[in-house]
Coordinates of C-alpha atoms and ligand atoms in Angstrom, one line a residue:
M1 CA 0.3 -0.2 -0.1
P2 CA 2.0 3.2 -1.2
E3 CA 2.3 5.6 2.1
I4 CA -0.9 8.4 2.2
P5 CA -0.1 11.7 3.3
A6 CA -1.6 14.6 4.7
G7 CA -4.0 15.4 1.9
G8 CA -4.4 12.2 1.4
R9 CA -2.8 11.4 -1.8
P10 CA -0.8 8.0 -1.9
R11 CA 3.0 9.8 -2.1
A12 CA 5.2 9.5 -4.4
E13 CA 7.3 6.6 -5.4
A14 CA 10.2 9.3 -5.7
D15 CA 9.0 11.4 -2.5
I16 CA 9.1 7.8 -0.3
G17 CA 12.3 7.4 0.5
R18 CA 12.6 11.4 1.4
P19 CA 13.1 11.7 5.0
Q20 CA 11.3 14.4 6.2
T21 CA 12.9 15.4 10.6
G22 CA 11.6 16.7 12.7
G23 CA 8.2 15.2 13.9
T24 CA 7.1 12.0 16.0
L25 CA 6.6 8.2 14.3
S26 CA 3.5 7.0 15.7
F27 CA 3.7 2.7 15.9
V28 CA -0.4 1.5 15.5
L29 CA -0.6 -1.9 16.6
G30 CA -3.5 -4.5 14.6
D31 CA -5.4 -4.1 18.4
Q32 CA -4.9 -0.2 18.4
L33 CA -7.6 0.7 15.7
S34 CA -9.3 3.2 17.6
R35 CA -9.0 6.4 16.2
D36 CA -9.2 8.6 20.3
L37 CA -6.1 6.0 21.0
S38 CA -3.9 7.4 23.1
S39 CA -0.4 7.8 20.4
L40 CA -2.8 9.0 17.8
R41 CA -4.7 11.3 20.1
D42 CA -2.3 14.7 19.7
L43 CA -0.8 14.3 16.3
R44 CA 0.5 17.4 14.7
E45 CA 1.9 18.4 10.6
G46 CA 4.8 16.4 9.8
D47 CA 4.1 13.5 12.0
V48 CA 3.9 10.4 10.5
V49 CA 2.3 7.2 11.6
L50 CA 3.8 3.7 11.0
M51 CA 1.8 0.5 10.7
A52 CA 3.7 -2.8 9.1
E53 CA 1.6 -6.1 8.7
V54 CA 4.7 -8.9 9.4
S55 CA 4.8 -11.7 9.5
E56 CA 6.6 -12.3 13.5
E57 CA 2.9 -10.9 14.4
A58 CA 1.5 -13.9 11.6
T59 CA 3.5 -16.8 13.0
Y60 CA 4.8 -16.4 16.7
V61 CA 1.8 -18.6 17.3
R62 CA 0.5 -20.4 13.6
H63 CA -2.7 -17.8 14.3
H64 CA -6.1 -18.7 12.4
Q65 CA -6.3 -18.1 9.3
R66 CA -9.8 -16.0 9.3
K67 CA -8.0 -14.5 11.9
I68 CA -4.8 -12.5 10.1
A69 CA -7.6 -11.7 7.5
F70 CA -10.0 -9.9 10.0
L71 CA -6.2 -8.0 11.6
F72 CA -4.9 -7.1 7.7
S73 CA -8.0 -5.8 6.6
A74 CA -9.0 -4.1 9.6
M75 CA -5.8 -2.8 9.6
R76 CA -5.8 -1.6 6.3
H77 CA -9.8 -0.6 6.1
F78 CA -8.1 1.4 8.8
A79 CA -5.4 3.4 7.8
E80 CA -7.0 4.5 4.4
A81 CA -9.6 5.5 7.2
L82 CA -6.3 8.1 8.3
G83 CA -5.4 9.1 5.6
A84 CA -8.7 10.1 3.8
E85 CA -8.5 13.1 7.6
G86 CA -5.7 14.2 6.0
I87 CA -3.5 12.2 8.6
H88 CA 0.1 10.2 6.6
V89 CA 0.1 6.9 7.0
D90 CA 2.8 5.0 6.5
Y91 CA 2.1 1.3 5.8
V92 CA 4.6 -1.7 5.6
R93 CA 2.3 -4.6 4.1
L94 CA 3.4 -8.1 4.3
D95 CA 4.4 -8.6 0.9
D96 CA 6.3 -5.5 0.4
E97 CA 9.5 -6.1 -0.4
N98 CA 11.7 -5.1 2.3
N99 CA 10.3 -6.6 4.9
S100 CA 12.0 -7.1 7.8
G101 CA 9.2 -9.3 8.9
S102 CA 9.2 -8.0 12.9
F103 CA 7.7 -5.1 14.7
S104 CA 11.3 -4.4 15.8
G105 CA 12.5 -4.0 12.3
E106 CA 9.8 -1.7 10.3
L107 CA 10.4 0.8 13.1
R108 CA 14.2 0.8 12.6
R109 CA 13.1 1.1 9.2
A110 CA 10.7 4.1 9.1
L111 CA 13.4 5.9 11.8
A112 CA 15.6 5.8 8.4
R113 CA 13.2 6.8 6.4
H114 CA 11.3 9.3 8.1
Q115 CA 14.0 11.0 10.5
P116 CA 11.8 12.3 13.5
A117 CA 11.9 13.6 17.1
S118 CA 10.7 10.5 18.9
V119 CA 8.3 7.5 18.7
V120 CA 4.6 7.0 20.3
V121 CA 3.3 4.3 20.9
T122 CA -0.1 3.1 23.4
E123 CA 1.2 -0.4 25.4
P124 CA 0.4 -3.3 24.2
G125 CA -1.9 -6.2 25.0
E126 CA 0.6 -8.7 25.2
W127 CA 4.0 -8.7 27.9
R128 CA 5.3 -10.2 25.0
V129 CA 5.3 -6.5 23.2
L130 CA 6.2 -4.1 25.9
E131 CA 9.2 -6.0 26.7
M132 CA 10.4 -5.9 22.7
M133 CA 9.0 -1.8 23.0
K134 CA 11.3 -1.4 26.4
A135 CA 14.5 -2.6 24.0
W136 CA 13.3 0.0 21.7
R137 CA 14.2 2.6 24.2
E138 CA 17.4 0.6 25.2
D139 CA 18.4 0.7 21.9
L140 CA 17.6 3.2 19.3
D141 CA 18.3 6.3 19.3
I142 CA 15.3 7.3 20.0
P143 CA 13.3 8.9 22.6
V144 CA 9.9 6.5 22.9
D145 CA 7.4 7.5 24.4
I146 CA 4.9 4.9 26.2
R147 CA 1.7 5.8 26.7
R148 CA -1.3 4.1 29.1
D149 CA -3.7 2.3 26.7
D150 CA -6.9 4.4 28.5
R151 CA -9.4 2.5 26.2
F152 CA -9.8 0.7 29.7
I153 CA -11.9 1.5 32.1
A154 CA -9.1 0.2 34.9
S155 CA -5.4 0.9 34.8
H156 CA -3.1 -0.9 36.4
D157 CA -2.5 1.1 39.2
D158 CA -6.3 0.4 39.5
F159 CA -6.2 -2.8 39.4
A160 CA -3.6 -3.0 41.8
A161 CA -5.1 -0.8 44.9
Y162 CA -7.8 -3.3 44.2
A163 CA -5.9 -6.3 44.8
K164 CA -4.1 -4.4 47.7
S165 CA -6.5 -4.4 49.6
T166 CA -8.5 -7.9 48.7
K167 CA -7.1 -10.8 50.5
A168 CA -8.5 -13.2 47.4
L169 CA -8.8 -11.0 43.3
R170 CA -12.6 -11.6 43.2
M171 CA -14.7 -10.3 40.0
E172 CA -17.7 -9.2 41.3
Y173 CA -15.8 -7.0 44.0
F174 CA -13.4 -5.4 41.9
Y175 CA -17.0 -5.1 39.0
R176 CA -19.0 -3.6 42.0
E177 CA -15.9 -0.8 42.0
M178 CA -16.4 -0.2 38.4
R179 CA -19.8 -0.1 37.9
R180 CA -19.5 2.4 40.8
K181 CA -16.5 4.5 38.6
T182 CA -18.8 4.6 35.1
G183 CA -22.4 4.6 36.6
Y184 CA -23.3 2.1 34.4
L185 CA -26.6 0.5 36.1
M186 CA -26.7 3.4 38.9
E187 CA -29.2 4.8 40.5
G188 CA -27.4 6.4 43.6
P189 CA -24.2 6.1 44.3
D190 CA -23.8 2.4 45.8
Q191 CA -27.6 1.8 44.7
P192 CA -27.8 -0.6 41.0
S193 CA -30.8 -0.6 39.4
Q194 CA -33.7 -2.6 40.3
G195 CA -31.5 -3.9 43.7
K196 CA -29.9 -6.1 42.7
W197 CA -25.4 -6.1 41.4
N198 CA -25.9 -9.8 39.4
F199 CA -28.1 -11.1 37.8
D200 CA -26.8 -13.5 36.1
H201 CA -29.2 -16.6 38.3
D202 CA -32.2 -15.9 35.6
N203 CA -28.7 -16.5 33.5
R204 CA -29.3 -20.1 33.1
E205 CA -31.9 -21.6 30.9
P206 CA -31.1 -24.4 27.9
L207 CA -33.1 -22.4 24.7
P208 CA -35.8 -24.1 24.0
K209 CA -37.6 -26.0 20.9
G210 CA -38.9 -23.1 18.8
I211 CA -36.6 -20.3 20.6
E212 CA -35.0 -19.5 17.1
P213 CA -31.5 -17.5 17.3
P214 CA -31.9 -14.0 14.8
A215 CA -30.0 -14.5 11.9
R216 CA -26.9 -11.8 11.5
P217 CA -26.2 -9.4 9.0
D218 CA -23.8 -9.7 6.6
F219 CA -20.7 -8.0 6.2
P220 CA -19.5 -9.4 2.3
P221 CA -16.1 -8.7 1.4
D222 CA -15.0 -5.4 -0.5
A223 CA -11.7 -5.4 -3.0
M224 CA -9.6 -5.0 -0.1
T225 CA -10.7 -7.4 2.4
E226 CA -10.3 -9.5 -1.6
E227 CA -6.8 -8.8 -1.6
V228 CA -6.2 -9.5 1.6
L229 CA -8.3 -13.0 1.6
A230 CA -5.7 -13.8 -1.3
L231 CA -2.1 -13.6 0.4
V232 CA -3.7 -15.2 4.0
A233 CA -5.2 -17.7 1.5
T234 CA -1.1 -17.6 0.0
R235 CA 1.4 -16.7 3.1
F236 CA -0.6 -19.2 5.4
G237 CA -3.0 -21.3 3.8
N238 CA -0.9 -24.5 6.1
H239 CA -2.7 -22.8 9.6
F240 CA -6.1 -23.9 11.1
G241 CA -8.9 -23.0 10.0
S242 CA -11.0 -21.6 7.4
L243 CA -11.2 -18.6 5.3
E244 CA -14.6 -19.2 3.3
R245 CA -17.5 -17.1 4.0
F246 CA -15.4 -14.3 5.7
D247 CA -18.1 -11.8 7.1
Y248 CA -16.7 -9.8 9.4
P249 CA -16.7 -6.0 9.8
V250 CA -14.2 -5.0 9.2
T251 CA -14.1 -0.6 9.7
R252 CA -15.6 1.6 12.1
E253 CA -18.7 1.9 10.2
D254 CA -19.5 -1.6 9.6
A255 CA -19.1 -2.0 13.0
L256 CA -21.7 0.6 14.8
A257 CA -24.1 -0.6 12.6
Y258 CA -23.0 -4.3 13.5
L259 CA -23.6 -2.9 16.7
G260 CA -27.4 -0.7 16.3
W261 CA -27.9 -5.0 15.6
F262 CA -26.8 -6.1 18.5
I263 CA -28.4 -3.0 21.0
E264 CA -31.2 -4.0 19.1
T265 CA -32.5 -7.6 17.2
A266 CA -30.2 -9.8 19.9
L267 CA -29.1 -8.0 23.1
P268 CA -32.5 -8.6 24.3
G269 CA -33.0 -12.5 24.3
F270 CA -29.0 -12.4 25.5
G271 CA -28.9 -12.7 29.0
T272 CA -31.4 -15.1 29.6
Y273 CA -30.2 -17.8 26.8
Q274 CA -26.6 -16.9 27.9
D275 CA -25.0 -20.4 29.1
A276 CA -27.5 -22.4 26.5
M277 CA -25.6 -24.6 23.0
R278 CA -27.4 -25.9 19.8
Q279 CA -26.4 -27.3 17.3
G280 CA -25.3 -25.9 14.2
E281 CA -26.5 -22.1 16.0
P282 CA -23.0 -21.1 16.3
L283 CA -24.7 -17.2 17.5
L284 CA -26.8 -17.9 19.3
F285 CA -28.1 -15.1 21.4
H286 CA -24.7 -13.7 21.5
S287 CA -22.6 -10.9 20.9
H288 CA -19.7 -11.4 18.4
L289 CA -18.5 -8.9 19.6
S290 CA -14.9 -9.6 21.2
G291 CA -13.1 -9.3 18.1
L292 CA -14.1 -5.6 17.4
I293 CA -14.3 -4.2 21.1
N294 CA -10.6 -6.3 20.9
C295 CA -8.7 -4.3 17.6
G296 CA -10.3 -1.2 19.0
L297 CA -12.3 -0.6 15.8
L298 CA -15.1 -0.4 19.0
G299 CA -14.8 0.8 21.8
P300 CA -15.5 -1.1 25.3
A301 CA -18.1 2.0 27.0
E302 CA -19.7 2.7 23.7
C303 CA -20.9 -1.3 23.5
C304 CA -22.3 -1.1 27.5
E305 CA -23.7 3.1 26.8
R306 CA -25.3 1.7 24.5
A307 CA -27.0 -1.3 25.9
E308 CA -28.1 0.4 29.4
A309 CA -30.1 2.7 26.3
A310 CA -31.3 0.0 25.8
Y311 CA -32.5 -0.5 28.8
R312 CA -33.3 3.1 30.4
A313 CA -36.1 3.2 26.8
G314 CA -36.6 -1.0 27.9
E315 CA -36.1 -2.1 24.6
A316 CA -33.9 -4.8 26.6
P317 CA -34.6 -6.6 30.3
I318 CA -31.8 -6.1 33.3
N319 CA -31.0 -9.8 33.5
A320 CA -29.5 -8.7 29.3
V321 CA -28.1 -5.9 30.2
E322 CA -26.4 -6.4 33.2
G323 CA -25.4 -9.9 32.3
F324 CA -23.6 -8.2 28.9
I325 CA -22.7 -5.6 31.1
R326 CA -20.6 -7.0 33.5
Q327 CA -18.5 -9.5 30.5
I328 CA -17.2 -6.0 29.8
I329 CA -16.8 -3.9 32.6
G330 CA -16.7 -7.5 35.0
W331 CA -15.0 -9.9 33.4
R332 CA -13.1 -7.9 30.4
E333 CA -11.8 -5.8 32.0
F334 CA -11.0 -7.6 35.5
I335 CA -8.9 -10.8 33.6
R336 CA -7.0 -7.7 32.1
G337 CA -5.9 -6.9 35.6
V338 CA -5.3 -10.5 36.7
Y339 CA -2.6 -10.8 33.9
W340 CA -0.9 -7.1 33.7
H341 CA -0.3 -7.8 38.1
E342 CA 1.1 -11.3 37.3
M343 CA 3.0 -11.9 34.8
P344 CA 5.6 -12.1 33.6
D345 CA 6.5 -15.8 35.6
Y346 CA 1.9 -16.5 35.7
A347 CA 2.7 -17.6 32.0
T348 CA 4.4 -20.6 33.0
R349 CA 1.6 -21.4 35.9
N350 CA 0.6 -25.8 36.2
A351 CA -0.6 -26.3 39.5
L352 CA -2.2 -28.7 39.2
H353 CA 0.7 -30.8 37.3
A354 CA -0.7 -31.2 34.2
T355 CA 1.5 -32.8 32.0
R356 CA -0.9 -35.1 29.5
P357 CA -0.7 -34.0 25.9
L358 CA -3.4 -32.1 23.1
P359 CA -4.6 -34.4 21.7
D360 CA -5.0 -34.4 17.4
F361 CA -8.5 -33.9 17.1
F362 CA -8.5 -30.4 19.2
W363 CA -6.6 -30.2 15.2
T364 CA -8.3 -31.5 12.8
G365 CA -11.8 -31.7 15.0
E366 CA -12.3 -35.8 14.1
T367 CA -13.4 -37.5 17.3
D368 CA -16.7 -38.9 18.5
L369 CA -17.7 -36.4 20.6
N370 CA -20.4 -34.8 19.7
C371 CA -20.0 -31.8 22.1
L372 CA -16.1 -31.5 21.3
K373 CA -16.9 -31.8 17.8
Q374 CA -19.5 -29.2 17.4
S375 CA -17.2 -26.2 18.9
I376 CA -14.8 -27.1 17.2
E377 CA -15.7 -27.2 14.2
E378 CA -17.3 -24.2 14.4
T379 CA -14.1 -22.8 15.9
R380 CA -12.5 -24.8 12.2
A381 CA -15.1 -22.6 10.0
N382 CA -16.1 -19.5 12.3
A383 CA -12.6 -18.7 14.7
Y384 CA -15.4 -18.2 17.0
A385 CA -17.1 -20.7 19.9
H386 CA -19.4 -18.9 22.8
H387 CA -18.1 -18.5 25.9
I388 CA -20.0 -21.7 27.1
Q389 CA -18.3 -23.6 24.6
R390 CA -15.2 -22.5 25.2
L391 CA -15.6 -22.8 29.1
M392 CA -17.5 -26.1 30.0
V393 CA -17.5 -27.8 26.3
L394 CA -13.6 -27.4 25.3
G395 CA -11.9 -26.3 28.1
N396 CA -13.9 -28.1 30.9
F397 CA -12.5 -31.1 29.0
C398 CA -8.8 -30.5 29.0
L399 CA -9.2 -29.7 32.5
L400 CA -11.1 -32.6 33.7
S401 CA -7.9 -34.7 30.7
G402 CA -5.8 -32.8 32.0
F403 CA -3.7 -31.4 29.2
D404 CA -0.5 -29.2 29.7
P405 CA -1.4 -25.5 29.7
R406 CA 0.9 -24.6 27.9
E407 CA -0.9 -26.5 25.2
V408 CA -3.6 -25.3 26.0
Q409 CA -3.1 -22.5 25.5
E410 CA -1.5 -21.9 22.8
W411 CA -4.5 -23.6 21.2
Y412 CA -6.6 -20.8 22.8
L413 CA -4.3 -18.2 21.0
V414 CA -4.1 -19.5 17.4
V415 CA -7.9 -20.3 16.8
Y416 CA -10.0 -16.8 18.5
H417 CA -10.3 -13.8 16.4
D418 CA -10.2 -12.4 19.3
A419 CA -7.4 -13.9 21.4
Y420 CA -5.1 -12.3 22.6
E421 CA -2.6 -13.4 25.7
W422 CA -3.9 -10.4 27.4
V423 CA -6.5 -11.7 27.6
E424 CA -7.0 -15.5 26.4
M425 CA -4.2 -16.1 29.7
P426 CA -5.7 -15.8 32.4
N427 CA -8.6 -17.7 30.5
V428 CA -7.1 -20.4 30.0
L429 CA -4.8 -20.8 33.0
G430 CA -7.1 -19.2 36.0
M431 CA -10.9 -20.1 34.4
I432 CA -10.6 -23.4 32.7
L433 CA -7.4 -25.2 34.0
Y434 CA -6.9 -24.4 37.6
A435 CA -3.9 -24.1 37.2
D436 CA -2.8 -20.8 38.7
D437 CA -4.5 -22.3 41.9
G438 CA -7.6 -20.9 42.2
L439 CA -6.1 -16.9 42.2
F440 CA -9.5 -15.6 40.8
A441 CA -12.1 -18.9 40.8
S442 CA -13.4 -20.2 44.1
K443 CA -13.1 -24.2 42.3
P444 CA -12.3 -25.5 39.5
Y445 CA -15.3 -25.3 36.7
A446 CA -15.4 -29.1 36.5
A447 CA -18.3 -30.8 35.3
S448 CA -19.5 -34.4 34.2
G449 CA -21.8 -34.5 30.6
N450 CA -24.6 -34.0 32.6
Y451 CA -24.4 -30.5 32.4
I452 CA -23.7 -30.2 28.8
N453 CA -26.5 -32.8 28.1
K454 CA -28.6 -29.8 30.2
M455 CA -27.9 -26.8 28.1
S456 CA -26.8 -27.9 24.9
D457 CA -28.5 -30.9 22.0
Y458 CA -24.8 -32.2 21.8
C459 CA -25.9 -35.7 23.4
G460 CA -29.2 -36.6 21.1
S461 CA -25.9 -37.1 18.7
C462 CA -23.7 -37.9 19.9
A463 CA -22.3 -41.5 19.9
Y464 CA -22.0 -41.3 24.0
S465 CA -25.3 -41.5 26.2
P466 CA -25.0 -39.3 29.2
A467 CA -26.8 -41.4 31.8
K468 CA -24.3 -44.0 31.2
K469 CA -21.9 -43.4 34.4
E470 CA -18.6 -46.2 32.9
G471 CA -17.9 -49.0 30.9
H472 CA -18.1 -49.0 26.6
G473 CA -20.6 -46.1 26.1
A474 CA -21.3 -44.2 28.2
C475 CA -20.0 -40.7 28.3
P476 CA -16.5 -39.3 29.1
F477 CA -17.3 -37.0 31.1
N478 CA -19.3 -38.6 33.3
Y479 CA -15.8 -41.1 34.7
L480 CA -13.4 -38.3 33.6
Y481 CA -14.9 -35.9 36.1
W482 CA -14.7 -38.6 39.0
D483 CA -11.1 -39.7 37.8
F484 CA -9.6 -35.3 37.8
L485 CA -11.9 -35.8 41.7
D486 CA -9.8 -39.0 42.4
R487 CA -6.3 -37.4 40.8
N488 CA -5.9 -33.8 42.9
R489 CA -7.5 -35.0 46.3
G490 CA -4.5 -33.9 48.0
R491 CA -5.0 -30.3 46.2
L492 CA -8.4 -30.3 45.9
K493 CA -10.3 -32.3 49.0
G494 CA -9.7 -29.3 51.6
N495 CA -12.0 -26.1 49.3
H496 CA -15.3 -26.2 50.5
R497 CA -17.0 -25.5 47.2
L498 CA -15.5 -29.0 47.1
A499 CA -17.4 -30.8 49.4
Q500 CA -20.8 -32.5 48.5
P501 CA -18.8 -34.3 44.9
Y502 CA -15.7 -35.0 47.7
A503 CA -18.7 -36.5 49.7
T504 CA -20.1 -38.5 47.4
L505 CA -16.1 -39.9 45.9
G506 CA -15.3 -40.8 49.3
R507 CA -18.6 -43.0 50.1
M508 CA -17.7 -45.1 46.0
S509 CA -16.4 -47.8 47.1
E510 CA -12.9 -49.0 46.2
A511 CA -13.8 -51.1 42.9
K512 CA -15.9 -48.5 41.9
I513 CA -13.1 -46.1 42.3
A514 CA -11.2 -48.5 40.1
T515 CA -14.4 -49.3 37.2
I516 CA -13.8 -44.9 36.7
R517 CA -9.7 -45.3 36.2
H518 CA -10.1 -48.1 34.5
D519 CA -12.3 -46.1 32.1
A520 CA -10.5 -42.9 32.2
S521 CA -7.1 -44.7 31.4
R522 CA -8.4 -46.4 29.1
F523 CA -10.1 -43.3 27.1
L524 CA -7.2 -41.0 27.6
D525 CA -4.5 -44.2 26.6
G526 CA -6.1 -44.0 23.8
L527 CA -6.2 -40.0 22.6
T528 CA -3.4 -39.2 19.2
P529 CA -1.5 -36.4 20.9
S530 CA -1.5 -33.4 18.9
S531 CA 2.8 -33.8 16.5
D532 CA 3.7 -30.7 15.5
Y533 CA -0.2 -28.5 17.0
G534 CA -0.4 -25.7 15.2
Ligands
LIG601 P1 -20.4 -12.4 24.2 O1 -20.8 -13.1 24.9 O2 -21.7 -11.5 24.0 O3 -20.3 -11.6 25.6 C1 -19.9 -9.9 25.2 C2 -18.9 -9.8 25.3 O4 -17.6 -9.5 27.4 C3 -17.5 -9.9 25.4 O5 -17.6 -9.8 24.3 C4 -16.3 -9.9 25.5 O6 -16.0 -8.6 25.4 C5 -16.6 -10.1 26.5 N1 -16.2 -10.8 27.8 C6 -15.9 -12.1 27.9 N2 -16.3 -13.2 29.1 C7 -15.3 -12.8 28.8 C8 -14.1 -13.5 29.3 N3 -14.2 -14.5 30.3 N4 -12.8 -12.6 30.0 C9 -13.3 -11.8 28.8 N5 -14.0 -11.1 27.9 C10 -15.3 -11.3 28.5 N6 -12.8 -13.4 25.1 C11 -12.2 -12.4 24.4 O7 -12.1 -11.7 24.2 N7 -10.8 -13.4 24.1 C12 -9.8 -14.6 24.3 O8 -9.1 -14.5 24.2 C13 -10.1 -15.3 25.2 N8 -9.9 -16.5 25.6 C14 -11.2 -17.1 25.8 C15 -10.6 -18.6 27.5 C16 -11.5 -18.7 27.6 C17 -11.0 -20.7 28.0 C18 -12.3 -18.2 27.8 C19 -13.6 -19.7 28.5 C20 -13.0 -17.7 27.3 C21 -12.4 -17.0 26.5 N9 -12.6 -15.1 26.4 C22 -12.2 -14.5 25.3 C23 -13.9 -14.8 27.1 C24 -15.2 -15.6 26.3 O9 -15.3 -16.7 26.0 C25 -15.4 -14.6 24.9 O10 -14.9 -12.5 25.5 C26 -16.4 -14.5 24.6 O11 -16.9 -15.8 24.1 C27 -17.0 -13.7 22.4 O12 -17.6 -13.5 22.5 P2 -18.5 -13.0 22.1 O13 -17.9 -11.7 21.9 O14 -20.0 -13.0 20.7 O15 -18.8 -12.3 23.0
LIG602 C1 -2.8 -10.8 15.7 C2 -1.4 -9.4 14.7 C3 -1.3 -10.2 13.4 C4 -1.7 -11.4 13.2 N1 -0.5 -9.2 12.6 C5 0.3 -8.0 12.5 C6 0.4 -7.9 12.1 O1 2.1 -7.9 10.8 N2 0.8 -6.1 12.5 C7 0.4 -5.8 13.8 O2 0.6 -4.5 13.8 N3 -0.4 -6.3 14.7 C8 -0.7 -7.8 14.1 N4 -1.3 -8.5 14.9 C9 -1.6 -8.1 16.6 C10 -0.2 -8.1 17.5 O3 -0.1 -9.4 17.6 C11 -0.7 -7.5 18.6 O4 -1.1 -6.1 18.9 C12 0.3 -7.6 19.4 O5 0.4 -9.2 20.0 C13 -0.5 -6.8 21.3 O6 -1.2 -7.0 21.6
LIG603 FE1 -20.4 -34.7 24.9 FE2 -21.3 -37.1 26.4 FE3 -23.0 -34.8 25.6 FE4 -21.1 -36.8 23.9 S1 -22.8 -37.7 25.7 S2 -22.2 -34.8 23.5 S3 -20.0 -36.3 24.3 S4 -21.8 -34.9 26.6

């Protein structure tokens, strides 16, 4: 893509190498596509915005093809929109002849081209990239200003103060602080709307037959996206995932139109059916906003404000709106706080000493456990699975089976279009694997086939029976659940929230426990490990 200078005209080839000394070079990353980003806020005449597609970011884990296409297309459209405003954007495409393949390489090349007086960046979403930015300060002969990412509602200091004030990190209390800070769904300083902070109890219904999720609007690829799709197919066609029927919004305008559709059409059903799963319905009433928020095309605050306005106008019920706002100012902010508070050693936590390799079918989808097959196939097709599939199907299976946290983490980072380490890692290590020893989860989210049967229609088309507890034909989640509790008795038995299942386990005969252990090892030892994951 040619450079787009002030005035929006592409620079002539002859101009491109000509230094523009004295201004600021603002380096904007692929998940920083927000016009009000801290590093874009005070641009002046003579400043340059650098954006770069680099192979290192696409391959340090081998991201899902759809995720790469989404980001590259969103980046190109964002660069075009800045250019149309008259901002001078230096955009390096993946297939540019001299592309060095890394952020550091592209920054160095841009410094030589533009000879700015300083570099400005907004802090990144991953520890590894922050380390890179800090090294620029040491290695480059130029001031590098790393600014706060104030698209998040809680600053690092806010989270540190909260963490200091409490014995255990718990989302619920942090969330109440965020409600007070933002004023969302508040009727007075300490008065939540309808007298309750949390309506989660009303959000656990399976989807009854006859209720159909709404059809989604499509955003068919334009010429720019088609070009990116062809590039990704050529360069990353051997990565996991499909590019077929790509229909994500990739511009700010389309993202806003999609948000408007969600608020009007799907939000009212979001709360009640938040935990439900139905075969062939990847989205149900979920928002599919995570990718748009995480890359910056939408702000978390504007999403919450639109939802609150729908509640105040009587267009969406409190359990839907509170549930949605809690996911964003509660879970999303909390998870980010945990990441930065606990890194870098958080990445290596493995409290349950889990070492089993991730099975090959996580990449192929070839399994006769129907709930896993459906969730993996949808993940492959869409780079998306909704929260309950990620948590209670895939995550629960990883926990019960004792898969190595590093492999599970990498899988989640690769396969979802909304995955960046700050959000993927605590969800994987803390929420599903209990690898951080319950840093923020009061117990592991372990469940038998009963839960999946209650919340979905997957079991009806499965080779296994959720009602059968042992032997051939029994749902593997059933014996894996008890085997997990048995295997981790030493570490988990003292958890008072697990008192009931441990009491049940304690009443089981030796012969029954031996059958559970036998069924579990027959099943787990029969899994084919992934030889080349990702
Ligand atoms: P909705 O169900 O419509 O929820 C609304 C919004 O709330 C989401 O868009 C998201 O911004 C936010 N949200 C909800 N739950 C969480 C959460 N636990 N953490 C952070 N934000 C949350 N989310 C990511 O954005 N990126 C990830 O890499 C990611 N990895 C996950 C891994 C595991 C193991 C689990 C259990 C959850 C993960 N999540 C992740 C959280 C959540 O599953 C996704 O945000 C959600 O499924 C995205 O779909 P949606 O936009 O339709 O969400
Ligand atoms: C995920 C990703 C990919 C695949 N490619 C790029 C890229 O080429 N250029 C870019 O600026 N950002 C990319 N990203 C997002 C970065 O990985 C992300 O900005 C960092 O991980 C920090 O969160
Ligand atoms: Fe999943 Fe078990 Fe139901 Fe099969 S029977 S779909 S494995 S929960």
